XYZ file of C-alpha atoms in Angstrom:
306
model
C 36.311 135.308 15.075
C 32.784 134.402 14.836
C 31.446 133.523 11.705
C 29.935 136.394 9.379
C 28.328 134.282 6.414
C 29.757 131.533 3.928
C 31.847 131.560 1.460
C 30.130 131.787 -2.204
C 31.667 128.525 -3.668
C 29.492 126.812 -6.137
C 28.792 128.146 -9.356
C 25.343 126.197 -11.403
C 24.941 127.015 -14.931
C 22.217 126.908 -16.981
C 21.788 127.361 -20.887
C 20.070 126.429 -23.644
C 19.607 127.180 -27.319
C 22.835 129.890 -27.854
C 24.222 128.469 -24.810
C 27.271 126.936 -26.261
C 28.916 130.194 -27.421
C 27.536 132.427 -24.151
C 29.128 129.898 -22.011
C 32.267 129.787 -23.745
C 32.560 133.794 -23.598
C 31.728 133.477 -19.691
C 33.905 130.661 -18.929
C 37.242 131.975 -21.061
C 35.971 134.949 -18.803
C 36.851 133.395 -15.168
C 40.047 133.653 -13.281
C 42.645 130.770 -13.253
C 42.738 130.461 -9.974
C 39.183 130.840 -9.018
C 38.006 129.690 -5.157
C 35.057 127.858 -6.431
C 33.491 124.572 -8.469
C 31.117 125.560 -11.065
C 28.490 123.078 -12.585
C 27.298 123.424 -16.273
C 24.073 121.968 -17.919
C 23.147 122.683 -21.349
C 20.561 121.470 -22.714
C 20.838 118.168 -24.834
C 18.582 115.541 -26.963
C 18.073 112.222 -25.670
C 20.470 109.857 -27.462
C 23.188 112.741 -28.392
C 26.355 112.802 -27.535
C 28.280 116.035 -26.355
C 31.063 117.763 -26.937
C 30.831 120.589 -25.155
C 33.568 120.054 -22.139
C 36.401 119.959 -24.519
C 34.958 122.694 -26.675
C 35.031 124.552 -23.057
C 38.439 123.184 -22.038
C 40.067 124.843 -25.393
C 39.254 128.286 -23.660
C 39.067 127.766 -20.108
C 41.633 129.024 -17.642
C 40.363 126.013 -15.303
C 39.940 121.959 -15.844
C 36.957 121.362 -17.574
C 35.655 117.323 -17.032
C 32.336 115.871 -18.059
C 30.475 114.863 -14.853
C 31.074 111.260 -13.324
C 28.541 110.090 -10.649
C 30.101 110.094 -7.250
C 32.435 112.499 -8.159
C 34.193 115.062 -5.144
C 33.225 118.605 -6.353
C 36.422 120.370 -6.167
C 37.599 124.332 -6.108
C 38.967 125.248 -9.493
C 37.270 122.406 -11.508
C 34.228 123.383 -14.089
C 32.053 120.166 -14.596
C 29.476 119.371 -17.355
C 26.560 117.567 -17.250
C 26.490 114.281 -20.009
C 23.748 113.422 -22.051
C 20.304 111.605 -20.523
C 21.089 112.392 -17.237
C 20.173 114.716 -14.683
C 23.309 116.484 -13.009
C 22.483 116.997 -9.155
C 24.853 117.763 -5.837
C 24.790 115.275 -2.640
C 26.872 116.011 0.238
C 29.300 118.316 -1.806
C 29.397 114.635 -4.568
C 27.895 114.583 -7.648
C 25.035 112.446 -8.866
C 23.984 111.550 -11.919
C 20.003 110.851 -12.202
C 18.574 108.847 -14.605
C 14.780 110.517 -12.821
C 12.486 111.336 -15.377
C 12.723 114.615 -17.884
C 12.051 118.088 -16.194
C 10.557 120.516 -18.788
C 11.252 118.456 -20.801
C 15.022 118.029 -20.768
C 17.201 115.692 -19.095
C 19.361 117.180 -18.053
C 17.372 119.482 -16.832
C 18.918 123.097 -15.388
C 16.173 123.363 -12.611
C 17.180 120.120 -11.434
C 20.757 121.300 -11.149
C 19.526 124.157 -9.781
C 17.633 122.708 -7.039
C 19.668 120.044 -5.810
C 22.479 122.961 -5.650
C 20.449 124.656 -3.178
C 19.168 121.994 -1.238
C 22.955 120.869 -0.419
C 24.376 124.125 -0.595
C 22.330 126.778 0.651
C 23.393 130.284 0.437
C 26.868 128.903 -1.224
C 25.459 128.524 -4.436
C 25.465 131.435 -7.423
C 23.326 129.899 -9.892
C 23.879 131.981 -13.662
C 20.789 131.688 -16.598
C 22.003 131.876 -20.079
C 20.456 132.081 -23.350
C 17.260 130.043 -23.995
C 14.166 129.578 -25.175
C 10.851 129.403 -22.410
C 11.662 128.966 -18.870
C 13.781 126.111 -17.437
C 15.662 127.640 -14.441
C 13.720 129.972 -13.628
C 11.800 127.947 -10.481
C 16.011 127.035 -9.938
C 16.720 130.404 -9.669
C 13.444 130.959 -7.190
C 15.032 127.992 -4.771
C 18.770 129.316 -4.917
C 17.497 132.641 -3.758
C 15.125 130.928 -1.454
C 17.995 129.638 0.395
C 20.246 132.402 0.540
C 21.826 132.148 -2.764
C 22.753 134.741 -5.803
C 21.038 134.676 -8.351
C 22.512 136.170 -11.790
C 21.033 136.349 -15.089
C 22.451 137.003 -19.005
C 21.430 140.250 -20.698
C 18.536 139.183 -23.212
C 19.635 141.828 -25.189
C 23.450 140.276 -25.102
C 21.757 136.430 -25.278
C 20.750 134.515 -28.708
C 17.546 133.727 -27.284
C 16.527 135.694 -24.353
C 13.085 133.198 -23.040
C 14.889 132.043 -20.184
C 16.739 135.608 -19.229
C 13.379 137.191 -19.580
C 11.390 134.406 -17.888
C 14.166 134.990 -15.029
C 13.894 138.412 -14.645
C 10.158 138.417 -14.481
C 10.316 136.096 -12.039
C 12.849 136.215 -9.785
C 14.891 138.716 -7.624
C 17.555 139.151 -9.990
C 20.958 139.854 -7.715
C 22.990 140.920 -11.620
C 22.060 141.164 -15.159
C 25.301 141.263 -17.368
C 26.007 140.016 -20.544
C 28.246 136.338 -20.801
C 31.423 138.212 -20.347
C 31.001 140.340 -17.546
C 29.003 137.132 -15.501
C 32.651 135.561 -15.962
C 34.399 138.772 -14.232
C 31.735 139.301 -11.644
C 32.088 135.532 -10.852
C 35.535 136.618 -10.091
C 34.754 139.386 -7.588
C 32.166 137.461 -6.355
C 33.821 134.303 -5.438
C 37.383 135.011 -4.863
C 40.352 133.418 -5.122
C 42.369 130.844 -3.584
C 44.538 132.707 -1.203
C 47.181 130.232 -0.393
C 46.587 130.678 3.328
C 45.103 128.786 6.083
C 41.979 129.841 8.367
C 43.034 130.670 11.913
C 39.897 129.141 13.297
C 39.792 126.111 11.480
C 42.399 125.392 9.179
C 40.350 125.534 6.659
C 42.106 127.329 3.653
C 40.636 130.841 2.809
C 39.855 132.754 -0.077
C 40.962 136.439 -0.873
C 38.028 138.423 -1.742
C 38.351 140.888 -4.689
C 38.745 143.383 -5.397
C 36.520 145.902 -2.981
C 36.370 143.936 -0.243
C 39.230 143.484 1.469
C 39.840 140.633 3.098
C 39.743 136.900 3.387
C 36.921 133.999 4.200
C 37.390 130.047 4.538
C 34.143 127.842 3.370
C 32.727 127.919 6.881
C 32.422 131.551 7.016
C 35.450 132.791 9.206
C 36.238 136.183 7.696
C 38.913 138.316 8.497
C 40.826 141.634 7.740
C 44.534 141.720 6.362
C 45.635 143.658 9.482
C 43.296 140.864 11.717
C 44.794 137.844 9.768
C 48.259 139.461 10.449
C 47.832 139.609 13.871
C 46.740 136.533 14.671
C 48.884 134.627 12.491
C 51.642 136.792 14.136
C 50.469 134.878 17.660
C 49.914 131.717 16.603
C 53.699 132.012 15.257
C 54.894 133.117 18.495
C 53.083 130.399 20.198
C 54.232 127.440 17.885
C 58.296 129.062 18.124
C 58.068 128.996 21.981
C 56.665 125.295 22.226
C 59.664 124.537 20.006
C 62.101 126.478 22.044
C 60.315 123.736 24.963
C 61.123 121.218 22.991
C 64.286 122.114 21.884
C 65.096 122.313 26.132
C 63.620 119.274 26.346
C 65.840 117.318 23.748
C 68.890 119.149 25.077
C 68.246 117.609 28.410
C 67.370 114.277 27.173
C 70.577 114.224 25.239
C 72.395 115.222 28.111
C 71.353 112.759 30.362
C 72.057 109.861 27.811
C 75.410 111.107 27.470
C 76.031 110.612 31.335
C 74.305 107.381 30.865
C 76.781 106.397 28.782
C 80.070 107.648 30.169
C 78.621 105.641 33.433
C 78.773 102.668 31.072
C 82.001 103.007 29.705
C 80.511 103.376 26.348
C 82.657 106.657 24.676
C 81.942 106.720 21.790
C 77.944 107.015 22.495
C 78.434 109.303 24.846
C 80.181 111.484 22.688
C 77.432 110.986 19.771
C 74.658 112.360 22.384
C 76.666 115.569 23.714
C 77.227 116.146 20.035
C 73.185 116.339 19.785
C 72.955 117.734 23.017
C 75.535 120.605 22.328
C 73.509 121.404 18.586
C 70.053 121.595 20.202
C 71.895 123.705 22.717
C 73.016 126.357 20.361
C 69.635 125.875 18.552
C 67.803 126.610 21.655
C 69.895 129.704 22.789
C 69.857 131.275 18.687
C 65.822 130.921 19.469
C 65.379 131.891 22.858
C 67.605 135.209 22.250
C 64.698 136.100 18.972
C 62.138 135.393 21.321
C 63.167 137.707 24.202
C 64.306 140.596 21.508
C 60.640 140.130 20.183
C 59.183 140.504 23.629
C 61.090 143.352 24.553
C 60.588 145.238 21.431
C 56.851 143.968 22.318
C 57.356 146.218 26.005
C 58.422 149.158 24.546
C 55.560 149.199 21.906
C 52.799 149.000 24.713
C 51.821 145.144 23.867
C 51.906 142.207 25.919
C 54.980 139.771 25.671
C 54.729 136.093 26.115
C-alpha cells in the first residue's frame, strides 16, 4: 500500500506564566497508551531548579522524565525540558543546548518548536499554553510551515492569554480548545498503540480514533480494518505453507538419518530419528489437511487458493 502521509507522533509543548496548572489539566487529559512522545518546555529563571516533571508524573497516565541530552525519544514517554538549557530534537535524540537565551528564556519554546520541525516535519503537533507576549508563536509558524498541526489554548480558558492570542493572530490555527480538551484531541489526533505490526514494513502501527477508522505505522502505511485483515490473512497463509515445506523437509531429513543409521548398526539412533521423523510426519499431515480445507473453502467462495 503506498504511503498516504505520516503518522502524527511528536507532541511540543509550550507554556509559560499559568502553564504549570494548564499543562497538568492537559496532560492528566491524554490516553495511557498514547502512540506518541510529547516534549514540554515551560518557562524557567536562570539558576532555578524545577519541579515540574514529578508534579506532572503525580497525574499523568504516561512516564514523565526530565530531559537528558542524547536521550532516544520514545512513544508513550512525556519529557521536560531542565533549567538553563534549551530542549531541541536531532535525529529523533534529544539535545540539550546551552545556545544563548531566545526571547529571553532558556529554555526557550520556539527553540523547541523549531528544532521539532526541522527533524520532524509534518510529524510534529506543537500545543501553546498560557503566557504572557509571544514565545512560540514564530514555533508555531515553522511547525505549520512544514506540514505540522498547530493547536492553541483558549485565552479565555488560559491564565494569561499573550501567547494564545499572539498565536492566533499569527498563525493558521489547526484547534483552539481549552487545556482539557487539547489532552482529548491529542488523543484522536495521534492514536494509539495498536499492538500490531505494519504489513509493509514491520513497523508497528497505530489505531486511529475514533472517526477514522483504521491504522498507520510512522512511515505512513495506512490501512483499513477489512485491508489489514486481508493481508495479514495472506501473509499467514504464506508463512503456514513455508512451514508445512519445512516440516517435509525435516521429515525427510529425519528419515534418511534413520536409514543412515540402521546401515550402521546403530539402533538405538535410528530409532531416535524415526521417532522425529514420524512427529514431524503427523505435524505435517495435521497442517497440510488445514491448508487444503482453507483452499477449498477458498474455491467455493470465488477466491484464489494457494
Amino acid at each position: 500500500m503506498r504511503p498516504v502521509g505520516p503518522l502524527r507522533d511528536l507532541v511540543v509543548i509550550g507554556a509559560s506564566a499559568g502553564g504549570v496548572e494548564a499543562l497538568r489539566t492537559l496532560v492528566s487529559a491524554l490516553p495511557g497508551d498514547l502512540a506518541a512522545a510529547v516534549l514540554i518546555v515551560l518557562h524557567l529563571r536562570a539558576g532555578s531548579t524545577s519541579a515540574l516533571a514529578s508534579i506532572l508524573d503525580a497525574v499523568s497516565p504516561l512516564p514523565v522524565h526530565p530531559a537528558e541530552d542524547g536521550t532516544p525519544i520514545q512513544h508513550g514517554h512525556l519529557y521536560v525540558a531542565t533549567p538553563d538549557h534549551h530542549l531541541l530534537v536531532s535525529a529523533d535524540h534529544l539535545v540539550l543546548s546551552e545556545a544563548p537565551a531566545q526571547n529571553g528564556h532558556r529554555p526557550s519554546i520556539d527553540a523547541l518548536f523549531r528544532s521539532a520541525a526541522a527533524d520532524r516535519g509534518p510529524s510534529v503537533v506543537g500545543v501553546v499554553l498560557s503566557g504572557v507576549l509571544d514565545d512560540g508563536t514564530a514555533g508555531l509558524v515553522a511547525i505549520k510551515s512544514r506540514g505540522g498541526l498547530a493547536i492553541v489554548q483558549d485565552p479565555e480558558d488560559a491564565a494569561y492569554r499573550g501567547m494564545p492570542d499572539n498565536a492566533l493572530a499569527n498563525v493558521d490555527i489547526d484547534h483552539q480548545l481549552s487545556a482539557a480538551a487539547i489532552g482529548t484531541q491529542l488523543g484522536h489526533i495521534l492514536g494509539v498503540a495498536a499492538d500490531l505490526s505494519c504489513p509493509d514494513c514491520g513497523g508497528a502501527l497505530s489505531m486511529l480514533i475514533p472517526d477514522q477508522n483504521g491504522f498507520r505505522c510512522q512511515l505512513g502505511h495506512a490501512w483499513s480494518p477489512d485491508a489489514l485483515l486481508d493481508t495479514t490473512d495472506q501473509q499467514l497463509q504464506a508463512a503456514l505453507w513455508t512451514a508445512l515445506r519445512t516440516l517435509d523437509e525435516k521429515t525427510s531429513l529425519a528419515e534418511r538419518m534413520a536409514a543412515t543409521a540402521r546401515e550402521r548398526g546403530n539402533t538405538s539412533q535410528a530409532e531416535r530419528y524415526s521417532g522425529s521423523m514420524e512427529e514431524t510426519k503427523a505435524a505435517a499431515r495435521l497442517l497440510r489437511g488445514r491448508l487444503t480445507a482453507g483452499e477449498s473453502e477458498n474455491l467455493r467462495d470465488g477466491g484464489v487458493g494457494q
